[in-house]
């Protein structure tokens, strides 16, 4: 508490802080409170939600309120109704021992007449969304010419939501000598413009760096095919039984579809998106805050300003369009010093985007393998067992204990455990019995291909020439099919296949080579009788040459020499030129029917 006192807070406000259990000021509070308590200091604060920024501006401003006056002295602007309500509640809590300070929240989506009646009583602090405030100013229900301070909370979000014009209107209606405190998680150009136009030589406070992710958040990613995104999501949720999370989607439709699927799969969840009425939104939020829902599926817009502490995870079902949205999404977890995990489910084409996000948030995404059934069942069972052990109602059982003992008397401890597990988890164990591996890991895949190639390289192959080729319509797939069909050996290892125009060269493992020619006898391909000729291996060729003391292709050599002698006699060739007249020596030699020994 002394620490808060050292910052300049005193009296009843300190008592309120103590009741909330705040012992030491958070870094943003430490830096901002003395500045705001001072005179004539504009301020730009770069801080994520969850850093304690509400108290950073709320505590000193409450202390500066003069309750002798009945007019509006502080204006706090925030992007959403939820955030407005949250700030209002926080301020009332801080001012628990200052009931003379009147705070009102003014936001769209509710009866404006009720709000007008409330503010007419004389309100010291107005917390408002920009659109509704403009409406109230135009109706002359609120007068902001008297304020000494304006707070722009989540300024980047307000501008994202298109409140630029409203902000310009509001700020130009406030007195020049007021102080302006701008709080933003990120600092895009539009926020810089507001700071430049409306703040006078502001001090800058940064908690974390510009657009940088919080240190308490770990970033994980799963890489799967697009069709497997939902299944991955479900497994990730099932594998974290204590999860309390927001799942972000890009569209309203995605949000409601995913929520429906998850509900169908037995997960306590609901959707939050722009198509819901205010009453529906409130219901969903109340259920989520009370943890009756384990996960909330939301669009970025619907979740703006949503203030829920203790989220264990944020899941990016789709990566957002821009990095700032990712910072906002992930900043919803890892708050108030707690650890949090931000998960991205991506497909391989999105890896570049992930790397771009990494560069800006200055954090590395850790690759995670999509959990398999066994891992999920283990996690669920361990969580369930812990819950049983932690159960606290044993004292109330005495009356019924005997009946339960009697029922279970015939079973051993092991049998009872088996029955219990099967009763609780029968469905889950069945569901996850034979799960498919959903991971798409390029590096791993490359590694596997390399390994397969290396394995292939160690196999000894024999080479054959077949008397059909591309012009006959042969494809590698067909050839592999034929080899497997006509060979007497099963699962023959096939090496290189080269299909030329009129014939085909291919390799099969050495062990089956001698049978291959026999097996292909009398086989027809589209009516063409197949002829298979083995090409001697280099080793074999060498052996033959050594045995017979002759060169590799003696007949060919003899023919060529005979032709050259004839040509030279006719004066058609210079002495050293080789090859037939008209042949192109650079052209690669193809295997043709005659060289393959065909018809
Ligand atoms: P905020 O960033 O204002 O949304 O605050 C995030 C959470 O941190 C809220 O639940 C606050 O009640 C809590 N909090 C704020 N300041 C402190 C503090 N000095 N010590 C402990 N908790 C705090």
Short mmCIF file of C-alpha atoms in Angstrom, two decimals, residues 41 75 82 84 96 101 122 175 207 213 224-225 253 255 262 268 307 366 392 409 416 523 544 550 566 593:
data_model
loop_
_atom_site.label_atom_id
_atom_site.label_comp_id
_atom_site.label_asym_id
_atom_site.label_seq_id
_atom_site.Cartn_x
_atom_site.Cartn_y
_atom_site.Cartn_z
CA UNK A 41 0.48 16.94 -18.59
CA UNK A 75 -14.72 12.23 -19.77
CA UNK A 82 -18.86 -3.75 -22.50
CA UNK A 84 -17.70 1.22 -20.81
CA UNK A 96 -15.99 2.64 -2.68
CA UNK A 101 -18.33 10.88 -6.69
CA UNK A 122 -25.07 15.98 -12.29
CA UNK A 175 -11.78 23.09 -23.32
CA UNK A 207 4.66 -0.76 -21.16
CA UNK A 213 2.91 -8.98 -27.54
CA UNK A 224 -3.26 -28.62 -40.80
CA UNK A 225 -5.28 -28.88 -44.01
CA UNK A 253 -21.16 -16.92 -39.99
CA UNK A 255 -18.57 -17.77 -35.33
CA UNK A 262 -18.94 -27.31 -30.59
CA UNK A 268 -20.12 -25.52 -23.28
CA UNK A 307 -12.93 -7.44 -20.59
CA UNK A 366 6.06 -22.57 -31.22
CA UNK A 392 -14.98 -31.58 -0.61
CA UNK A 409 -19.00 -54.88 -2.35
CA UNK A 416 -14.47 -50.30 -9.72
CA UNK A 523 0.66 -59.87 -71.60
CA UNK A 544 31.10 -59.45 -69.62
CA UNK A 550 35.68 -57.06 -75.93
CA UNK A 566 32.06 -45.84 -97.11
CA UNK A 593 11.78 -49.56 -80.80
#
